[in-house]
XYZ file of C-alpha atoms in Angstrom:
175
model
C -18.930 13.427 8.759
C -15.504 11.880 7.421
C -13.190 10.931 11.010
C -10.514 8.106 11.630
C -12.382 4.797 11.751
C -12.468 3.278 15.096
C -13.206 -0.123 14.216
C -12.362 -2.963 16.576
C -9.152 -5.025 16.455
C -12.188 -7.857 15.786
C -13.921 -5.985 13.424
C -11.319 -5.299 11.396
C -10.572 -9.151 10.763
C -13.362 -10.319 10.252
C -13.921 -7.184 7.514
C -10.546 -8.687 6.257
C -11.794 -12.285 5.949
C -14.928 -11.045 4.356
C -13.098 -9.943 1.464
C -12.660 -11.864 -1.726
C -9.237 -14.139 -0.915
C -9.579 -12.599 2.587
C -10.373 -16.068 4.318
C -6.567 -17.256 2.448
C -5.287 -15.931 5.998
C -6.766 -18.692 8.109
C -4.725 -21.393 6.386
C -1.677 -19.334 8.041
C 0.038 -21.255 10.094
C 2.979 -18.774 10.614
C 6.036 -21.097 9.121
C 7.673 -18.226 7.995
C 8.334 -19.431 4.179
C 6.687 -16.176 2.762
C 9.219 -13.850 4.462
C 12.437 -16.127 3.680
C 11.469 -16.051 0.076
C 10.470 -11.681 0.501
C 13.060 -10.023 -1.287
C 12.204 -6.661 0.462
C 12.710 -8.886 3.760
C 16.563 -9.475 2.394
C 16.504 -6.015 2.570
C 14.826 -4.564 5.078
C 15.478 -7.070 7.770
C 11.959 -5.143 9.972
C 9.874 -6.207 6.787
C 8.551 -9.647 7.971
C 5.212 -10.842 5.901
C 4.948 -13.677 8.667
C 4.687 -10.995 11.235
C 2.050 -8.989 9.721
C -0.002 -11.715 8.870
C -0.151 -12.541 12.231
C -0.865 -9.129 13.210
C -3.800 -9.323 11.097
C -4.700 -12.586 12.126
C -4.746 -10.871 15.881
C -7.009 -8.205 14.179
C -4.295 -5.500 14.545
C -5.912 -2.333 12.350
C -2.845 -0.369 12.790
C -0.775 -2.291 10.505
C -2.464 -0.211 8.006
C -0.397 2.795 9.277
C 2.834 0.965 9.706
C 5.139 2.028 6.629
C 6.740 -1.257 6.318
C 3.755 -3.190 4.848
C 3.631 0.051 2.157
C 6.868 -1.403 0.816
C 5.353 -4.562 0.090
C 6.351 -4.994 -3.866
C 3.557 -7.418 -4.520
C 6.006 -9.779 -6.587
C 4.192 -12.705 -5.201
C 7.287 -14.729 -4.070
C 5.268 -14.938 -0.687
C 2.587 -16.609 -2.190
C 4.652 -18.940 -4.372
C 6.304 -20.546 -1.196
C 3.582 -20.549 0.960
C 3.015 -24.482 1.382
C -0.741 -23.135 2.252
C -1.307 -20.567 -0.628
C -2.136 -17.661 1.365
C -3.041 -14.777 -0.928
C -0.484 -12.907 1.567
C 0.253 -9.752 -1.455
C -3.605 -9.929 -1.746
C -4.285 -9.470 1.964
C -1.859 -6.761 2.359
C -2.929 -4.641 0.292
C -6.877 -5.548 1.857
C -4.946 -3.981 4.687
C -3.548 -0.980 3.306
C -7.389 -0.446 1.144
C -8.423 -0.607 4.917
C -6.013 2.104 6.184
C -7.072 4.361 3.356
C -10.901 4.081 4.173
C -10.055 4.640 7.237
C -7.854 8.046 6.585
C -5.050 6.025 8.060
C -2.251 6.356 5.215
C 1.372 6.913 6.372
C 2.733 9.925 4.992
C 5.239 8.060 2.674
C 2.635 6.552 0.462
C 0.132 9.727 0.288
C 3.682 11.966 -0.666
C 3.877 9.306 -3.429
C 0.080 9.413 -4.046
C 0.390 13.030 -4.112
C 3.659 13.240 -6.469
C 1.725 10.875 -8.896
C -0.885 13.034 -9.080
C 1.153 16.832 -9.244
C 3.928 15.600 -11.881
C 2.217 12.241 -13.120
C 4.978 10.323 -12.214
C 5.601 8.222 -8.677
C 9.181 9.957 -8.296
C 9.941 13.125 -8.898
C 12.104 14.197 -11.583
C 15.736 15.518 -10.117
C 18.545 17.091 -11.782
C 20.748 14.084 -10.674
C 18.614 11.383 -11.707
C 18.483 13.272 -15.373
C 21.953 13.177 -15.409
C 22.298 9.568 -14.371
C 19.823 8.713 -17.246
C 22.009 11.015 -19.852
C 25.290 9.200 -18.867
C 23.648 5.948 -19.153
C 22.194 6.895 -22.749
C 18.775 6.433 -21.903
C 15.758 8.515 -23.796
C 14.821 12.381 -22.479
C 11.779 11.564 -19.966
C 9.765 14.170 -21.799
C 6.596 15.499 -20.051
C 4.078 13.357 -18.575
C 0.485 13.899 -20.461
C -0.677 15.658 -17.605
C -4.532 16.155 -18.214
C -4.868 13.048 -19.582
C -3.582 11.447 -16.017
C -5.285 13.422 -13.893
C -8.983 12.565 -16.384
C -7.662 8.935 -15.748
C -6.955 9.156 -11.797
C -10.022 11.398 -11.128
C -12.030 8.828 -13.554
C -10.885 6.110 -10.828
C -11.780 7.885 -7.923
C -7.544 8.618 -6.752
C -8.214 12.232 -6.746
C -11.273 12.373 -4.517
C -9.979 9.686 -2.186
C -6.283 11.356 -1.842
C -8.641 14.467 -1.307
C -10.713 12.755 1.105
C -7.429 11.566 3.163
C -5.533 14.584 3.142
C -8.905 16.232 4.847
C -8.871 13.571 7.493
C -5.319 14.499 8.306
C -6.053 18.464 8.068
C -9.059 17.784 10.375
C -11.441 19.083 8.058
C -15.196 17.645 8.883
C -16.791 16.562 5.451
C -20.714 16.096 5.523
């Protein structure tokens, strides 16, 4: 039967720092370089790589869920500046792999999962955005090869796992 993990604020570390990069996180000493040099953190002022780190460090599962870490744009800069070389993009998205397996996804990311999947594209196509692109002179979009990105997703396993998710949050039981 597929539920909502319920593994412990502990176990969910130390599944963390079992991962390949995972133990990067123990050379945190939270000195907050990674989120100065965040350009989402310029941003987004509630987007603080320091924090969640520490959250993780704490064994906090639910970070997973929050939809600031989602917005993480794995550019690295974190990393760069981090005087320990914390794999911080790397761990983040440990955490988000986490959520998923856990059916814990915020609804943001499986819309976008979902959109990717319906029109092959992670935004959808809008009238205004078309225009925008035909006032800027840039190329007609065209149509995505759909069957060709579905063969591709399903080939990876994104189709079952968005299926798998979206049962979780229906409350479907899977045997």
């Amino acid at each position: 039967m597929v539920t909502k993990d319920t593994m412990s604020n502990r176990d969910f570390r130390n599944w963390l720092l079992d991962q390949p990069e995972g133990e990067t996180l123990l050379g945190c000493y939270q000195c907050g370089r990674c989120t100065s040099a965040c350009p989402v953190a310029d941003i987004e002022h509630s987007f603080n790589p320091r924090l969640f780190l520490q959250k993780i460090l704490l064994g906090d599962e639910e970070i997973a869920e929050e939809q600031l870490v989602w917005n993480c744009l794995t550019c690295e800069q974190c990393e760069v500046h981090c005087p320990e070389k914390v794999k911080i993009p790397h761990i983040l998205i440990l955490a988000k792999v986490r959520g998923l397996m856990a059916g814990n996804v915020p609804a943001a990311a499986l819309d976008r999962a979902r959109t990717i999947v319906s029109e092959g594209r992670s935004l959808p196509v809008s009238p205004p955005m078309l225009k925008t692109r035909e006032k800027m002179g840039l190329p007609d979009l065209g149509t995505p090869p759909m069957d060709q990105i579905v063969a591709m997703l399903a080939d990876i396993g994104i189709v079952s796992k968005l299926e798998k998710v979206e049962s979780i949050y229906r409350g479907d039981q899977d045997e």
